[in-house]
Short mmCIF file of C-alpha atoms and ligand atoms in Angstrom, two decimals:
data_model
loop_
_atom_site.label_atom_id
_atom_site.label_comp_id
_atom_site.label_asym_id
_atom_site.label_seq_id
_atom_site.Cartn_x
_atom_site.Cartn_y
_atom_site.Cartn_z
CA MET A 51 -63.71 19.18 -11.19
CA MET A 52 -59.75 19.05 -11.08
CA GLY A 53 -58.01 22.28 -12.43
CA ARG A 54 -55.15 22.22 -14.59
CA GLN A 55 -52.50 24.80 -14.81
CA VAL A 56 -51.76 25.74 -17.59
CA ALA A 57 -48.80 28.21 -19.09
CA GLN A 58 -50.49 31.27 -20.85
CA GLY A 59 -48.74 34.27 -21.03
CA ALA A 60 -51.03 37.66 -20.80
CA LEU A 61 -50.61 40.62 -22.99
CA PHE A 62 -50.59 43.02 -20.34
CA TYR A 63 -49.56 42.48 -16.48
CA GLY A 64 -51.04 45.11 -13.68
CA PHE A 65 -47.74 44.21 -11.22
CA ARG A 66 -45.99 46.21 -8.38
CA LEU A 67 -43.03 44.31 -6.76
CA ASP A 68 -43.46 46.56 -3.75
CA ASP A 69 -47.11 44.37 -3.40
CA HIS A 70 -44.98 41.56 -3.31
CA VAL A 71 -42.21 42.05 -0.97
CA PRO A 72 -43.21 40.89 2.76
CA SER A 73 -43.13 43.78 4.92
CA ASP A 74 -41.09 41.86 7.33
CA HIS A 75 -38.81 40.93 4.85
CA LEU A 76 -34.99 41.46 5.93
CA LEU A 77 -34.48 43.81 2.58
CA ARG A 78 -37.76 45.89 3.28
CA ARG A 79 -36.35 46.34 7.02
CA ILE A 80 -32.71 47.24 5.58
CA ASP A 81 -34.01 49.73 3.01
CA SER A 82 -36.26 51.77 5.38
CA VAL A 83 -32.66 52.45 7.03
CA LEU A 84 -30.08 52.83 4.10
CA ASP A 85 -28.79 55.95 3.50
CA LEU A 86 -26.92 56.12 0.08
CA GLY A 87 -27.67 59.66 -0.73
CA PHE A 88 -23.70 60.24 -0.32
CA VAL A 89 -23.09 58.05 -3.70
CA ARG A 90 -23.63 60.34 -6.41
CA GLU A 91 -21.93 63.12 -4.78
CA ALA A 92 -18.84 61.02 -3.92
CA LEU A 93 -18.32 59.67 -7.22
CA ALA A 94 -19.18 63.13 -9.14
CA ALA A 95 -15.89 63.93 -10.25
CA SER A 96 -15.81 60.62 -11.65
CA TYR A 97 -18.62 60.62 -14.56
CA SER A 98 -18.62 62.99 -17.27
CA ALA A 99 -21.51 65.67 -17.39
CA SER A 100 -22.71 64.64 -20.99
CA GLY A 101 -23.16 61.19 -22.88
CA ARG A 102 -25.07 58.13 -22.50
CA PRO A 103 -26.18 57.56 -18.87
CA SER A 104 -23.98 55.10 -17.02
CA ILE A 105 -25.68 51.92 -14.90
CA ASP A 106 -26.62 53.76 -11.46
CA PRO A 107 -23.67 53.16 -9.21
CA GLU A 108 -25.96 53.29 -6.51
CA MET A 109 -28.17 50.39 -7.96
CA MET A 110 -24.64 48.68 -7.96
CA LEU A 111 -24.10 49.45 -4.42
CA ARG A 112 -27.11 47.61 -3.47
CA MET A 113 -26.74 44.83 -5.91
CA LEU A 114 -23.76 44.15 -3.88
CA LEU A 115 -24.93 44.45 -0.69
CA VAL A 116 -27.59 41.61 -1.51
CA GLY A 117 -24.33 39.60 -2.27
CA TYR A 118 -22.97 40.19 1.07
CA LEU A 119 -26.38 39.93 2.91
CA PHE A 120 -27.28 36.45 1.35
CA GLY A 121 -24.00 35.11 0.95
CA ILE A 122 -23.74 35.31 -2.76
CA ARG A 123 -19.94 35.02 -3.29
CA SER A 124 -20.04 34.89 -6.99
CA GLU A 125 -21.05 38.13 -8.84
CA ARG A 126 -21.92 36.38 -11.78
CA ARG A 127 -24.29 34.29 -9.68
CA LEU A 128 -25.38 37.55 -8.03
CA CYS A 129 -26.51 38.94 -11.37
CA GLU A 130 -28.78 36.01 -11.92
CA GLU A 131 -30.07 35.68 -8.39
CA VAL A 132 -31.19 39.57 -8.65
CA HIS A 133 -32.93 38.91 -11.88
CA LEU A 134 -34.66 35.69 -10.63
CA ASN A 135 -36.08 37.18 -7.16
CA LEU A 136 -38.58 39.43 -6.81
CA ALA A 137 -36.93 41.04 -3.35
CA TYR A 138 -33.44 41.59 -4.79
CA ARG A 139 -34.61 43.28 -7.44
CA TRP A 140 -37.26 45.61 -5.85
CA PHE A 141 -34.12 46.12 -2.93
CA CYS A 142 -32.03 47.29 -6.23
CA ARG A 143 -35.24 49.42 -7.65
CA LEU A 144 -34.93 47.03 -10.88
CA ASP A 145 -38.43 46.87 -12.23
CA LEU A 146 -40.05 43.67 -13.68
CA ALA A 147 -38.68 44.17 -17.65
CA ASP A 148 -35.43 46.45 -16.32
CA ARG A 149 -32.08 44.34 -17.21
CA VAL A 150 -29.87 43.71 -14.91
CA PRO A 151 -26.19 44.72 -15.56
CA ASP A 152 -23.55 42.43 -16.67
CA HIS A 153 -21.05 41.16 -13.79
CA SER A 154 -17.99 42.25 -15.45
CA THR A 155 -19.32 46.46 -14.89
CA PHE A 156 -18.55 45.56 -10.86
CA SER A 157 -15.08 44.53 -11.74
CA LYS A 158 -14.73 47.58 -14.58
CA ASN A 159 -16.44 50.10 -11.74
CA ARG A 160 -14.48 48.46 -8.45
CA HIS A 161 -10.98 48.80 -10.21
CA GLY A 162 -11.87 52.48 -11.75
CA ARG A 163 -14.02 55.07 -9.72
CA PHE A 164 -15.07 53.08 -6.64
CA ARG A 165 -11.58 52.61 -5.21
CA ALA A 166 -10.58 56.28 -6.39
CA CYS A 167 -13.04 57.25 -4.15
CA ASP A 168 -13.08 54.88 -1.72
CA LEU A 169 -16.56 54.32 -1.86
CA HIS A 170 -17.01 50.95 0.17
CA ARG A 171 -15.40 52.65 3.23
CA LEU A 172 -17.79 55.66 2.81
CA LEU A 173 -20.70 53.14 2.64
CA PHE A 174 -19.47 51.28 6.02
CA GLU A 175 -18.79 54.50 7.73
CA GLN A 176 -22.43 55.90 6.72
CA VAL A 177 -23.74 52.57 7.79
CA VAL A 178 -21.76 53.06 11.84
CA ALA A 179 -23.02 56.88 11.53
CA GLN A 180 -26.38 55.30 11.18
CA CYS A 181 -26.15 52.67 13.88
CA ALA A 182 -24.60 55.58 16.36
CA ALA A 183 -27.91 57.46 15.29
CA ALA A 184 -29.86 54.34 16.49
CA GLY A 185 -28.26 54.23 19.69
CA LEU A 186 -26.04 51.31 18.39
CA VAL A 187 -22.91 52.71 19.40
CA ALA A 188 -21.56 52.86 22.64
CA GLY A 189 -17.90 53.20 22.05
CA HIS A 190 -16.57 52.72 25.85
CA ASP A 191 -15.64 49.28 25.95
CA VAL A 192 -14.37 47.35 22.45
CA ALA A 193 -12.31 44.41 21.44
CA VAL A 194 -10.29 43.36 18.87
CA ASP A 195 -9.42 39.85 17.40
CA ALA A 196 -8.18 38.42 14.02
CA SER A 197 -9.23 35.71 11.88
CA THR A 198 -8.36 34.45 8.99
CA ILE A 199 -9.72 34.04 5.65
CA LEU A 200 -8.49 32.24 2.66
CA ALA A 201 -7.05 34.01 0.24
CA ASP A 202 -7.96 33.15 -3.63
CA ALA A 203 -4.06 31.75 -4.23
CA SER A 204 -2.85 28.21 -4.25
CA ARG A 205 0.03 27.53 -2.03
CA GLU A 206 1.78 24.79 -4.88
CA LYS A 207 2.45 27.65 -6.97
CA ARG A 208 4.48 29.92 -4.35
CA LEU A 209 8.16 31.70 -5.07
CA LYS A 210 10.64 30.96 -2.60
CA GLY A 211 13.71 32.85 -1.39
CA ALA A 212 14.51 36.40 -0.36
CA ASP A 213 14.72 37.30 -4.47
CA ALA A 214 11.05 36.35 -4.81
CA ALA A 215 10.03 39.93 -5.25
CA ASP A 216 12.82 40.65 -7.97
CA LYS A 217 11.68 37.45 -9.73
CA LEU A 218 8.07 38.96 -10.10
CA ARG A 219 9.61 42.62 -11.01
CA GLY A 220 11.84 40.77 -13.58
CA ARG A 221 8.12 39.61 -15.48
CA ASP A 222 7.18 41.52 -18.72
CA THR A 223 3.62 41.86 -17.78
CA VAL A 224 2.39 41.45 -14.21
CA SER A 225 -1.04 41.16 -12.95
CA ARG A 226 -3.01 44.07 -11.09
CA PRO A 227 -2.22 41.87 -7.32
CA VAL A 228 1.51 42.16 -8.45
CA ALA A 229 1.53 45.30 -9.35
CA GLU A 230 0.14 46.32 -6.42
CA TYR A 231 2.21 44.53 -4.33
CA LEU A 232 4.79 45.98 -6.01
CA ALA A 233 3.97 49.58 -5.71
CA ALA A 234 3.47 48.75 -1.94
CA LEU A 235 7.18 47.54 -1.30
CA ASP A 236 8.20 50.24 -3.08
CA ALA A 237 6.07 52.80 -1.11
CA ALA A 238 6.63 51.22 2.32
CA LEU A 239 8.09 53.52 5.34
CA PRO A 240 10.93 52.30 7.68
CA PRO A 241 9.24 51.41 10.80
CA GLY A 242 9.13 53.53 13.78
CA PRO A 243 11.15 53.41 16.99
CA ASP A 244 8.74 51.38 19.18
CA GLU A 245 7.41 49.40 16.10
CA PRO A 246 8.57 45.88 14.99
CA ALA A 247 10.75 45.41 11.89
CA PRO A 248 8.55 44.04 8.73
CA VAL A 249 8.86 40.22 8.49
CA GLU A 250 10.31 39.26 5.52
CA PRO A 251 7.86 35.95 4.33
CA ALA A 252 9.82 33.08 3.29
CA SER A 253 7.81 32.44 -0.03
CA ILE A 254 4.85 34.42 -1.75
CA SER A 255 2.71 33.62 -4.10
CA PRO A 256 2.68 34.92 -7.63
CA THR A 257 -1.36 34.91 -8.19
CA ASP A 258 -1.75 36.83 -4.77
CA PRO A 259 1.90 38.17 -3.51
CA GLN A 260 -0.05 40.42 -0.19
CA ALA A 261 -1.58 37.40 1.27
CA ALA A 262 0.67 35.52 4.11
CA LEU A 263 1.26 31.67 4.18
CA THR A 264 -0.63 30.77 7.31
CA CYS A 265 -0.90 27.31 8.99
CA LYS A 266 -3.01 28.80 11.82
CA HIS A 267 -6.03 26.26 10.76
CA GLY A 268 -4.31 22.97 9.30
CA PRO A 269 -2.38 22.67 6.30
CA ALA A 270 -0.60 26.26 5.16
CA ARG A 271 -2.65 28.66 3.08
CA TYR A 272 -2.17 31.57 1.63
CA ALA A 273 -4.72 33.97 3.75
CA TYR A 274 -5.63 37.55 4.71
CA ALA A 275 -7.00 38.76 8.41
CA ILE A 276 -10.28 40.43 8.93
CA ASN A 277 -9.61 42.50 11.88
CA PRO A 278 -12.80 44.39 13.50
CA LEU A 279 -13.28 46.78 16.30
CA LEU A 280 -16.29 45.93 18.19
CA ASP A 281 -18.43 47.57 20.68
CA LEU A 282 -18.86 45.49 23.79
CA ASP A 283 -22.13 47.20 24.37
CA THR A 284 -24.09 46.87 21.57
CA ASP A 285 -21.75 44.41 18.91
CA CYS A 286 -21.66 46.77 16.36
CA ILE A 287 -18.57 46.98 13.98
CA LEU A 288 -16.87 50.04 14.40
CA ASP A 289 -14.21 49.83 12.21
CA VAL A 290 -12.45 46.92 10.25
CA GLU A 291 -9.22 46.41 8.83
CA ALA A 292 -7.35 43.94 6.63
CA THR A 293 -4.22 42.75 7.12
CA PRO A 294 -1.97 39.63 5.73
CA ALA A 295 -2.55 36.63 8.19
CA ARG A 296 0.46 37.59 10.00
CA PHE A 297 0.53 38.04 14.14
CA ALA A 298 2.64 41.29 13.46
CA ALA A 299 -0.01 42.98 11.18
CA GLU A 300 -2.68 42.06 13.16
CA VAL A 301 -1.29 43.48 16.41
CA ALA A 302 -0.23 46.78 14.55
CA ALA A 303 -3.97 46.74 12.98
CA THR A 304 -4.90 47.54 16.60
CA ARG A 305 -3.48 50.88 16.71
CA THR A 306 -5.18 51.72 12.88
CA LEU A 307 -8.58 50.99 13.96
CA VAL A 308 -8.23 52.89 17.60
CA SER A 309 -6.44 55.92 15.65
CA ARG A 310 -9.09 56.07 12.67
CA ALA A 311 -12.52 55.25 14.96
CA GLY A 312 -11.24 58.57 16.93
CA THR A 313 -10.34 60.77 13.84
CA ARG A 314 -13.52 59.56 11.48
CA LEU A 315 -16.02 58.74 13.79
CA GLY A 316 -15.00 60.73 17.17
CA ILE A 317 -14.77 57.29 19.28
CA ALA A 318 -12.45 57.43 22.20
CA PRO A 319 -12.73 53.61 23.96
CA ALA A 320 -12.21 54.10 27.82
CA SER A 321 -10.90 50.26 27.63
CA LEU A 322 -9.92 47.50 24.73
CA SER A 323 -10.31 43.78 25.42
CA ALA A 324 -8.35 41.34 23.38
CA ASP A 325 -5.94 38.13 23.77
CA LYS A 326 -2.45 37.60 24.78
CA ALA A 327 -1.26 38.12 21.15
CA TYR A 328 -2.08 41.76 21.63
CA GLY A 329 -0.29 42.04 25.04
CA SER A 330 3.29 43.29 23.76
CA GLY A 331 4.53 45.92 26.30
CA PRO A 332 4.56 48.44 23.14
CA LEU A 333 0.95 48.36 22.28
CA LEU A 334 -0.25 48.32 25.91
CA GLY A 335 2.03 51.40 26.09
CA TRP A 336 0.49 53.15 23.75
CA LEU A 337 -3.02 52.10 24.57
CA ILE A 338 -1.99 53.72 28.28
CA GLU A 339 -0.75 56.54 26.77
CA ARG A 340 -4.35 57.40 25.29
CA ASN A 341 -6.05 56.73 28.66
CA ILE A 342 -7.49 53.77 27.14
CA THR A 343 -7.51 50.62 29.98
CA PRO A 344 -6.11 47.48 28.18
CA TYR A 345 -7.65 44.56 29.38
CA ILE A 346 -5.06 42.06 27.80
CA PRO A 347 -3.43 38.98 29.35
CA VAL A 348 0.37 40.53 29.27
CA ILE A 349 2.86 38.47 27.60
CA ASP A 350 5.43 37.43 29.80
CA ARG A 351 8.86 35.50 28.54
CA GLY A 352 10.59 36.41 31.62
CA ARG A 353 10.09 32.51 32.89
CA GLN A 354 11.62 30.93 29.73
CA ARG A 355 14.91 30.00 31.02
CA ASP A 356 15.83 26.98 32.18
CA ALA A 357 18.45 25.53 34.72
CA PHE A 358 18.83 29.42 36.08
CA PHE A 359 17.14 31.85 37.95
CA THR A 360 14.48 33.14 35.82
CA ARG A 361 13.98 36.94 35.52
CA ASP A 362 11.23 36.41 38.33
CA ALA A 363 13.76 35.68 40.98
CA PHE A 364 15.25 39.48 40.24
CA SER A 365 13.38 42.19 42.34
CA TYR A 366 13.04 45.83 40.75
CA ASP A 367 13.80 48.71 42.65
CA ARG A 368 11.73 51.50 40.69
CA GLU A 369 13.30 54.42 42.89
CA ALA A 370 16.88 53.15 42.49
CA ASP A 371 16.31 51.82 38.61
CA THR A 372 18.21 48.61 39.87
CA TYR A 373 17.39 44.93 40.38
CA ARG A 374 18.22 42.82 43.01
CA CYS A 375 19.56 38.78 42.87
CA PRO A 376 18.76 36.18 44.85
CA ALA A 377 21.81 37.18 46.56
CA ASP A 378 20.65 40.41 47.59
CA LYS A 379 23.21 41.95 45.12
CA PRO A 380 22.82 45.12 42.95
CA LEU A 381 22.52 44.86 39.04
CA SER A 382 22.80 48.25 37.52
CA TYR A 383 21.80 49.89 34.60
CA CYS A 384 23.98 49.92 31.91
CA GLY A 385 22.12 50.70 28.54
CA THR A 386 19.54 50.12 26.17
CA ASN A 387 19.34 47.91 23.22
CA ARG A 388 17.32 49.89 20.64
CA ALA A 389 16.56 47.30 18.24
CA SER A 390 15.13 44.90 20.88
CA GLN A 391 13.78 48.39 23.03
CA VAL A 392 15.16 46.46 26.31
CA ARG A 393 16.97 48.31 29.24
CA VAL A 394 20.34 45.62 30.32
CA TYR A 395 21.03 45.57 34.02
CA ARG A 396 24.31 43.62 34.74
CA SER A 397 25.71 42.09 38.23
CA ARG A 398 28.99 43.37 39.69
CA PRO A 399 31.37 40.23 38.50
CA GLY A 400 33.40 40.80 42.26
CA ASP A 401 29.76 39.61 43.34
CA CYS A 402 29.31 36.47 41.57
CA ALA A 403 32.69 35.02 41.56
CA ALA A 404 31.92 34.96 45.80
CA CYS A 405 28.57 33.66 45.13
CA GLU A 406 27.12 30.41 46.70
CA LEU A 407 24.20 30.83 44.14
CA LYS A 408 26.38 31.26 40.67
CA PRO A 409 25.85 27.62 39.60
CA GLN A 410 22.20 28.36 39.77
CA CYS A 411 22.61 32.01 38.11
CA THR A 412 25.05 32.31 35.25
CA ILE A 413 28.12 30.35 33.64
CA GLY A 414 29.52 34.11 32.89
CA ARG A 415 31.17 36.00 34.88
CA LYS A 416 28.16 38.11 35.83
CA ARG A 417 24.53 38.01 35.42
CA GLY A 418 22.44 40.11 33.17
CA VAL A 419 18.75 40.82 33.39
CA THR A 420 17.04 43.01 30.92
CA ARG A 421 13.75 45.34 31.31
CA LEU A 422 11.61 46.03 28.44
CA VAL A 423 11.20 49.71 27.85
CA SER A 424 7.85 49.22 27.78
CA GLU A 425 7.81 47.66 31.51
CA ASP A 426 5.52 50.32 33.24
CA ALA A 427 2.98 49.65 30.94
CA ARG A 428 3.12 45.88 31.64
CA ASP A 429 3.22 46.13 35.48
CA ALA A 430 0.28 48.14 35.06
CA VAL A 431 -1.60 45.94 33.03
CA ARG A 432 -0.49 42.60 35.11
CA ALA A 433 -2.08 44.67 38.04
CA LEU A 434 -5.48 44.81 36.34
CA ALA A 435 -5.20 40.79 35.77
CA GLY A 436 -7.62 39.50 38.31
CA THR A 437 -10.01 42.62 38.93
CA ASP A 438 -13.64 42.24 38.46
CA ALA A 439 -13.25 44.43 35.39
CA TYR A 440 -10.73 42.58 33.94
CA VAL A 441 -12.72 39.10 34.42
CA GLN A 442 -15.57 40.38 32.74
CA ALA A 443 -13.49 42.46 30.17
CA HIS A 444 -12.40 38.77 29.58
CA ARG A 445 -15.54 36.91 29.44
CA ARG A 446 -17.36 39.62 27.12
CA ARG A 447 -14.68 39.68 24.74
CA LYS A 448 -15.97 36.27 23.25
CA ARG A 449 -18.57 38.05 21.62
CA ILE A 450 -16.11 39.23 18.88
CA GLU A 451 -15.83 35.37 18.04
CA ARG A 452 -19.71 35.21 17.40
CA VAL A 453 -18.98 37.60 15.00
CA PHE A 454 -16.55 35.79 13.35
CA GLY A 455 -19.07 32.84 13.18
CA HIS A 456 -21.84 35.00 11.96
CA LEU A 457 -19.78 36.84 8.99
CA LYS A 458 -18.33 33.15 8.00
CA ARG A 459 -21.23 31.08 8.26
CA ASN A 460 -23.91 33.44 7.33
CA LEU A 461 -22.52 35.56 5.21
CA GLY A 462 -20.32 33.64 3.56
CA LEU A 463 -16.97 35.21 3.96
CA ARG A 464 -14.67 32.18 4.45
CA THR A 465 -12.92 32.42 0.93
CA LEU A 466 -12.03 35.76 -0.34
CA LYS A 467 -13.09 36.34 -3.85
CA LEU A 468 -10.95 39.32 -4.66
CA ARG A 469 -7.31 39.24 -4.74
CA SER A 470 -4.88 41.45 -3.16
CA LEU A 471 -4.81 43.76 -0.25
CA ALA A 472 -7.12 46.46 -1.53
CA GLY A 473 -9.64 43.58 -2.29
CA ALA A 474 -9.77 41.93 0.49
CA ALA A 475 -9.93 45.16 2.61
CA GLU A 476 -13.32 45.98 -0.18
CA GLU A 477 -14.66 42.47 1.01
CA PHE A 478 -14.05 42.78 4.50
CA THR A 479 -15.92 46.33 4.67
CA MET A 480 -18.44 45.22 2.77
CA ALA A 481 -19.18 42.41 4.90
CA ALA A 482 -19.11 44.40 8.48
CA ALA A 483 -21.47 47.00 6.31
CA ALA A 484 -23.87 44.21 5.68
CA TYR A 485 -23.39 42.93 9.21
CA ASN A 486 -23.94 46.35 10.92
CA LEU A 487 -26.92 46.92 8.74
CA GLN A 488 -28.64 43.52 9.91
CA LEU A 489 -28.14 45.05 13.08
CA LEU A 490 -29.98 48.10 12.66
CA ALA A 491 -32.55 46.32 10.67
CA ARG A 492 -33.12 44.09 13.79
CA GLN A 493 -33.99 47.33 15.65
CA ALA A 494 -36.06 48.69 12.80
CA ALA A 495 -40.00 48.26 13.15
CA PRO A 496 -41.64 46.28 10.17
CA THR A 497 -43.33 48.84 8.18
S1 SF4 B 282 25.58 35.27 40.72
FE1 SF4 B 282 25.72 37.16 40.67
S2 SF4 B 282 24.14 37.55 40.00
FE2 SF4 B 282 23.51 35.49 40.65
S3 SF4 B 282 22.66 35.57 42.84
FE3 SF4 B 282 25.36 35.32 42.85
S4 SF4 B 282 25.60 37.65 42.87
FE4 SF4 B 282 23.42 37.71 42.24
#
């Protein structure tokens, strides 16, 4: 006889969520390796000892992780999905009849107690520590790179000109991202002696002024950059930093990543691979000082001079600290330009006046050649190019592109849902934690 399914609500159910989550489900494997024991301790000072119990912050963190693991970008939709999905409920410790928190709860906690104790970074570092315990952190050969993630800001509404920040300051009420931008401007320290001067943006977004206008991938859009420090032996993300999508900020993030991996995680890499954008002398010198071999192509502008002898035509005598020109005359050191961090060498006017090669060399009375203060470091890195280790590191560095692909395609990190640099940092840190948890889960045997 053909049966007919009739919807009939039973009065009582004998139902255990645990029985309905497959043993090899991703969330079950992640649950077996996830340790959120630090959450209550980290947030203890933010809660009163009396009164009505709050929504469990550990449960909120679990819900956020579900969002990042399954590419659910909207918190409103995340609440709906957790309400409907048995595995999500099980992972968040919510029974069938338990109420899922309202989406506004995340926003309130984020801008309050979560950011006050940097909960998302604590979670990320806890996950990296678990990766280390599981043998997923070698920390020997690392790579850095940056990828652009679009900000939630329209380029149509931009403020142009040097007084754009003043226009924002003059407003009666300012949004949270604008307040954070103005506070960051007020707190900014002058750059160090070997750091580049900050770039003045040509325009800012009044919606998210910390985002940078970039045209890396087509039409100009406001964006941030995700900068991970990747372990090339295990593909584990050792650290991650958010910056506006500007080359200078992305390169500067490398120092933050390497320093923080040392102080917070005790990681001292032997080599660092990156693309040519990172091949500036100051960064190469900084890495060499820390005994980190930079497998990075050196930025070289010595050939960018048409019609005249380029710097390559002049040979450097390290012992005498002089250059020799194609006519074998000396160019002596005559001072350092501190702003551009270059040492300047000049020929003698008498030598040039009598020189047959002068038309190919200079239109002035004498010829000058500059040498970066960090040129020794650049020479040391140039000497690495072509070695087996360099070629291998150059090939392995491309693994970081796969990580970007995974974060964008599988975890949905194509556009940001939160505004301001702090919002970008939170999203990147959580996405990196979710990525590392997937690595850990892959190792964990089904329970
Ligand atoms: S012009 Fe001066 S610097 Fe240039 S090749 Fe002749 S002597 Fe040397």
